[in-house]
Amino acid sequence: MDQELYSKERSASLDLLLRFQRLLVSKLYPADCVGQVPNTYSPDLLGVGSLLKKYIALLCTHIGDILPVATSIACTSHRHFAEVSCVVDGDLTGILLPELVVSIVLLLSKNAGLMQEAGAIPLLAGLLEHLDRFNHLAPGKERDDNEDLAWPGIMGSFFTGQSCRNNEEVTLIRKADLENHNKDGGFWTVIDGKVYDIKDFQTQSLTGSSIL
């Protein structure tokens, strides 16, 4: 019922664009084309890919015009940001773009070759700067960023100031030392020439020891 109410609040043209966008994605997502070798796609499929590229180009042009204006108004105050966000949320940026990005990621995971052939991805990448500038105006952005970064694990030392660069001495660990330590039940790993102890993280990880 909520979906029907939301659909009635949208304009007919916006609803038509959303249906057209979903139709393009569905045409590019047939089960029989998954895993095909590049350059062997049917002309119809390549035609749909070309149409998707043109559609994304037009959509990105509109959003590229809207977001700078929205950003210039939203930077005035938090209240202005809230009001502008409501307007953007009901515009093509808030209705078409989120679903389009998710759909493109899904298509990439299933058939990357076809998506590269279509050439639609670089067009979306051009919006990142506009979106980033607008999102940086959101109230509480710094707090959210810190919470996202301060996850428990091997990177925790970087945010508590316990980096090896601040230590007076840097311990040199030989390959034999690492192998002997791991044989004794430890869990050291090497990333970019630095040794990390992820034993504590192993108990918290949901992926299992084999992946780690």
Short mmCIF file of C-alpha atoms in Angstrom, two decimals:
data_model
loop_
_atom_site.label_atom_id
_atom_site.label_comp_id
_atom_site.label_asym_id
_atom_site.label_seq_id
_atom_site.Cartn_x
_atom_site.Cartn_y
_atom_site.Cartn_z
CA MET A 1 0.00 0.00 0.00
CA ASP A 2 2.88 2.33 0.78
CA GLN A 3 4.35 1.65 -2.66
CA GLU A 4 1.05 2.45 -4.35
CA LEU A 5 0.71 5.69 -2.38
CA TYR A 6 4.27 6.65 -3.21
CA SER A 7 3.65 5.87 -6.87
CA LYS A 8 0.57 8.11 -6.91
CA GLU A 9 2.59 10.99 -5.47
CA ARG A 10 5.12 10.77 -8.33
CA SER A 11 4.47 12.52 -11.58
CA ALA A 12 3.39 10.40 -14.54
CA SER A 13 6.56 11.26 -16.48
CA LEU A 14 8.81 10.28 -13.57
CA ASP A 15 6.93 7.03 -13.09
CA LEU A 16 7.32 6.30 -16.81
CA LEU A 17 11.07 6.93 -16.64
CA LEU A 18 11.38 4.55 -13.70
CA ARG A 19 9.51 1.84 -15.59
CA PHE A 20 11.68 2.43 -18.67
CA GLN A 21 14.83 2.19 -16.56
CA ARG A 22 13.69 -1.11 -15.04
CA LEU A 23 12.83 -2.43 -18.51
CA LEU A 24 16.35 -1.68 -19.77
CA VAL A 25 17.92 -3.41 -16.78
CA SER A 26 15.68 -6.46 -17.16
CA LYS A 27 16.58 -6.77 -20.85
CA LEU A 28 20.27 -6.78 -19.94
CA TYR A 29 19.77 -9.41 -17.26
CA PRO A 30 18.72 -12.58 -19.12
CA ALA A 31 19.96 -15.75 -17.46
CA ASP A 32 21.27 -17.23 -20.70
CA CYS A 33 23.81 -14.42 -21.32
CA VAL A 34 25.60 -14.80 -17.99
CA GLY A 35 29.16 -15.95 -18.53
CA GLN A 36 29.22 -15.26 -22.26
CA VAL A 37 32.51 -14.50 -23.90
CA PRO A 38 32.97 -10.77 -24.71
CA ASN A 39 32.27 -9.70 -28.30
CA THR A 40 29.75 -12.52 -28.77
CA TYR A 41 26.67 -10.61 -27.64
CA SER A 42 23.67 -10.41 -29.91
CA PRO A 43 22.97 -7.16 -31.79
CA ASP A 44 19.73 -6.76 -29.83
CA LEU A 45 21.58 -6.98 -26.52
CA LEU A 46 24.22 -4.50 -27.66
CA GLY A 47 21.43 -2.22 -28.82
CA VAL A 48 19.88 -2.28 -25.35
CA GLY A 49 23.31 -1.54 -23.86
CA SER A 50 23.69 1.43 -26.19
CA LEU A 51 20.23 2.67 -25.25
CA LEU A 52 21.11 2.35 -21.56
CA LYS A 53 24.23 4.45 -22.14
CA LYS A 54 22.18 7.20 -23.82
CA TYR A 55 19.63 7.08 -21.02
CA ILE A 56 22.34 7.36 -18.34
CA ALA A 57 23.98 10.23 -20.26
CA LEU A 58 20.73 12.22 -20.24
CA LEU A 59 20.07 11.40 -16.59
CA CYS A 60 23.61 12.38 -15.56
CA THR A 61 23.32 15.66 -17.47
CA HIS A 62 20.17 16.55 -15.53
CA ILE A 63 21.62 15.50 -12.17
CA GLY A 64 24.87 17.31 -12.97
CA ASP A 65 22.85 20.50 -13.44
CA ILE A 66 20.68 20.01 -10.34
CA LEU A 67 23.25 19.04 -7.71
CA PRO A 68 25.51 22.14 -7.92
CA VAL A 69 22.45 24.37 -7.47
CA ALA A 70 21.23 22.19 -4.61
CA THR A 71 24.66 22.36 -2.97
CA SER A 72 24.85 26.14 -3.24
CA ILE A 73 21.48 26.49 -1.46
CA ALA A 74 22.05 23.71 1.08
CA CYS A 75 25.33 25.22 2.33
CA THR A 76 23.42 28.19 3.81
CA SER A 77 22.20 26.31 6.92
CA HIS A 78 21.12 22.91 8.22
CA ARG A 79 17.50 23.90 7.62
CA HIS A 80 18.24 24.73 4.01
CA PHE A 81 20.00 21.39 3.64
CA ALA A 82 16.95 19.55 5.01
CA GLU A 83 14.58 21.39 2.67
CA VAL A 84 16.80 20.87 -0.37
CA SER A 85 17.24 17.20 0.50
CA CYS A 86 13.46 16.72 0.42
CA VAL A 87 13.29 18.32 -3.02
CA VAL A 88 16.20 16.24 -4.35
CA ASP A 89 14.68 13.09 -2.84
CA GLY A 90 11.56 13.56 -4.96
CA ASP A 91 13.53 14.46 -8.08
CA LEU A 92 15.27 12.15 -10.57
CA THR A 93 18.30 12.20 -8.28
CA GLY A 94 16.45 10.63 -5.37
CA ILE A 95 14.14 8.27 -7.27
CA LEU A 96 15.97 7.06 -10.37
CA LEU A 97 19.65 7.28 -9.41
CA PRO A 98 19.78 5.01 -6.31
CA GLU A 99 17.98 2.16 -8.04
CA LEU A 100 20.04 2.66 -11.20
CA VAL A 101 23.34 2.42 -9.30
CA VAL A 102 22.26 -0.77 -7.53
CA SER A 103 21.10 -2.24 -10.84
CA ILE A 104 24.39 -1.38 -12.56
CA VAL A 105 26.38 -3.02 -9.75
CA LEU A 106 24.21 -6.12 -10.07
CA LEU A 107 24.70 -6.24 -13.84
CA LEU A 108 28.45 -5.80 -13.38
CA SER A 109 28.58 -8.75 -10.99
CA LYS A 110 26.71 -10.97 -13.45
CA ASN A 111 28.06 -9.82 -16.80
CA ALA A 112 30.96 -7.38 -16.55
CA GLY A 113 31.91 -7.85 -20.20
CA LEU A 114 28.58 -6.65 -21.51
CA MET A 115 28.58 -3.62 -19.22
CA GLN A 116 32.09 -2.68 -20.34
CA GLU A 117 30.94 -3.04 -23.92
CA ALA A 118 28.01 -0.70 -23.24
CA GLY A 119 30.34 1.93 -21.72
CA ALA A 120 27.81 3.33 -19.25
CA ILE A 121 29.94 3.15 -16.09
CA PRO A 122 32.23 6.18 -16.74
CA LEU A 123 29.14 8.38 -17.10
CA LEU A 124 28.01 7.56 -13.56
CA ALA A 125 31.53 8.13 -12.23
CA GLY A 126 31.24 11.75 -13.35
CA LEU A 127 28.56 12.33 -10.70
CA LEU A 128 30.76 11.31 -7.76
CA GLU A 129 32.24 14.76 -7.23
CA HIS A 130 28.82 16.47 -7.26
CA LEU A 131 27.34 13.89 -4.88
CA ASP A 132 30.34 14.10 -2.57
CA ARG A 133 30.10 17.89 -2.27
CA PHE A 134 26.40 17.69 -1.44
CA ASN A 135 26.81 14.86 1.09
CA HIS A 136 29.59 16.73 2.89
CA LEU A 137 27.03 19.35 3.90
CA ALA A 138 24.94 16.83 5.83
CA PRO A 139 24.68 17.55 9.58
CA GLY A 140 26.61 15.03 11.64
CA LYS A 141 28.77 13.94 8.72
CA GLU A 142 31.98 14.00 10.79
CA ARG A 143 30.43 11.82 13.49
CA ASP A 144 29.14 9.30 10.95
CA ASP A 145 32.52 9.16 9.20
CA ASN A 146 34.31 8.50 12.49
CA GLU A 147 31.85 5.75 13.40
CA ASP A 148 32.29 4.12 10.00
CA LEU A 149 36.07 4.18 10.28
CA ALA A 150 36.38 3.13 13.94
CA TRP A 151 35.40 -0.51 13.37
CA PRO A 152 37.08 -3.11 15.59
CA GLY A 153 39.84 -5.00 13.85
CA ILE A 154 43.39 -4.70 12.59
CA MET A 155 42.89 -1.04 11.62
CA GLY A 156 41.88 0.02 15.13
CA SER A 157 45.43 1.08 16.03
CA PHE A 158 45.41 3.74 13.31
CA PHE A 159 42.53 5.58 15.00
CA THR A 160 43.84 5.28 18.58
CA GLY A 161 47.22 6.75 17.71
CA GLN A 162 49.12 3.52 18.31
CA SER A 163 50.78 3.51 14.94
CA CYS A 164 54.23 1.99 14.64
CA ARG A 165 55.47 5.31 13.25
CA ASN A 166 55.00 6.87 16.68
CA ASN A 167 56.97 4.14 18.44
CA GLU A 168 60.62 4.75 19.22
CA GLU A 169 61.59 1.32 17.94
CA VAL A 170 60.24 -0.75 15.08
CA THR A 171 60.58 -4.50 15.61
CA LEU A 172 61.98 -6.44 12.66
CA ILE A 173 60.21 -9.78 12.23
CA ARG A 174 61.82 -12.39 10.02
CA LYS A 175 59.85 -14.79 7.89
CA ALA A 176 60.94 -17.71 10.09
CA ASP A 177 59.70 -15.85 13.19
CA LEU A 178 56.32 -15.36 11.60
CA GLU A 179 56.03 -19.00 10.53
CA ASN A 180 57.04 -20.28 13.99
CA HIS A 181 54.61 -17.91 15.70
CA ASN A 182 51.71 -19.11 13.52
CA LYS A 183 52.66 -22.77 14.10
CA ASP A 184 52.33 -22.15 17.83
CA GLY A 185 48.72 -21.00 17.41
CA GLY A 186 49.30 -17.35 16.61
CA PHE A 187 47.77 -15.46 13.70
CA TRP A 188 50.20 -13.01 12.16
CA THR A 189 49.81 -11.82 8.58
CA VAL A 190 51.87 -9.57 6.30
CA ILE A 191 50.30 -6.64 4.41
CA ASP A 192 52.55 -4.31 2.42
CA GLY A 193 55.63 -5.43 4.34
CA LYS A 194 54.11 -4.88 7.79
CA VAL A 195 53.15 -7.64 10.22
CA TYR A 196 49.69 -7.52 11.80
CA ASP A 197 48.38 -9.68 14.64
CA ILE A 198 44.76 -10.52 13.76
CA LYS A 199 44.29 -13.20 16.39
CA ASP A 200 41.66 -11.16 18.27
CA PHE A 201 39.89 -10.28 15.04
CA GLN A 202 39.70 -13.97 14.13
CA THR A 203 37.22 -14.61 16.95
CA GLN A 204 35.03 -11.69 15.85
CA SER A 205 35.09 -12.43 12.11
CA LEU A 206 32.03 -13.97 10.49
CA THR A 207 33.98 -15.08 7.41
CA GLY A 208 35.85 -17.95 9.02
CA SER A 209 39.54 -18.64 9.48
CA SER A 210 40.07 -20.06 6.00
CA ILE A 211 39.26 -16.77 4.28
CA LEU A 212 41.38 -14.78 6.73
#
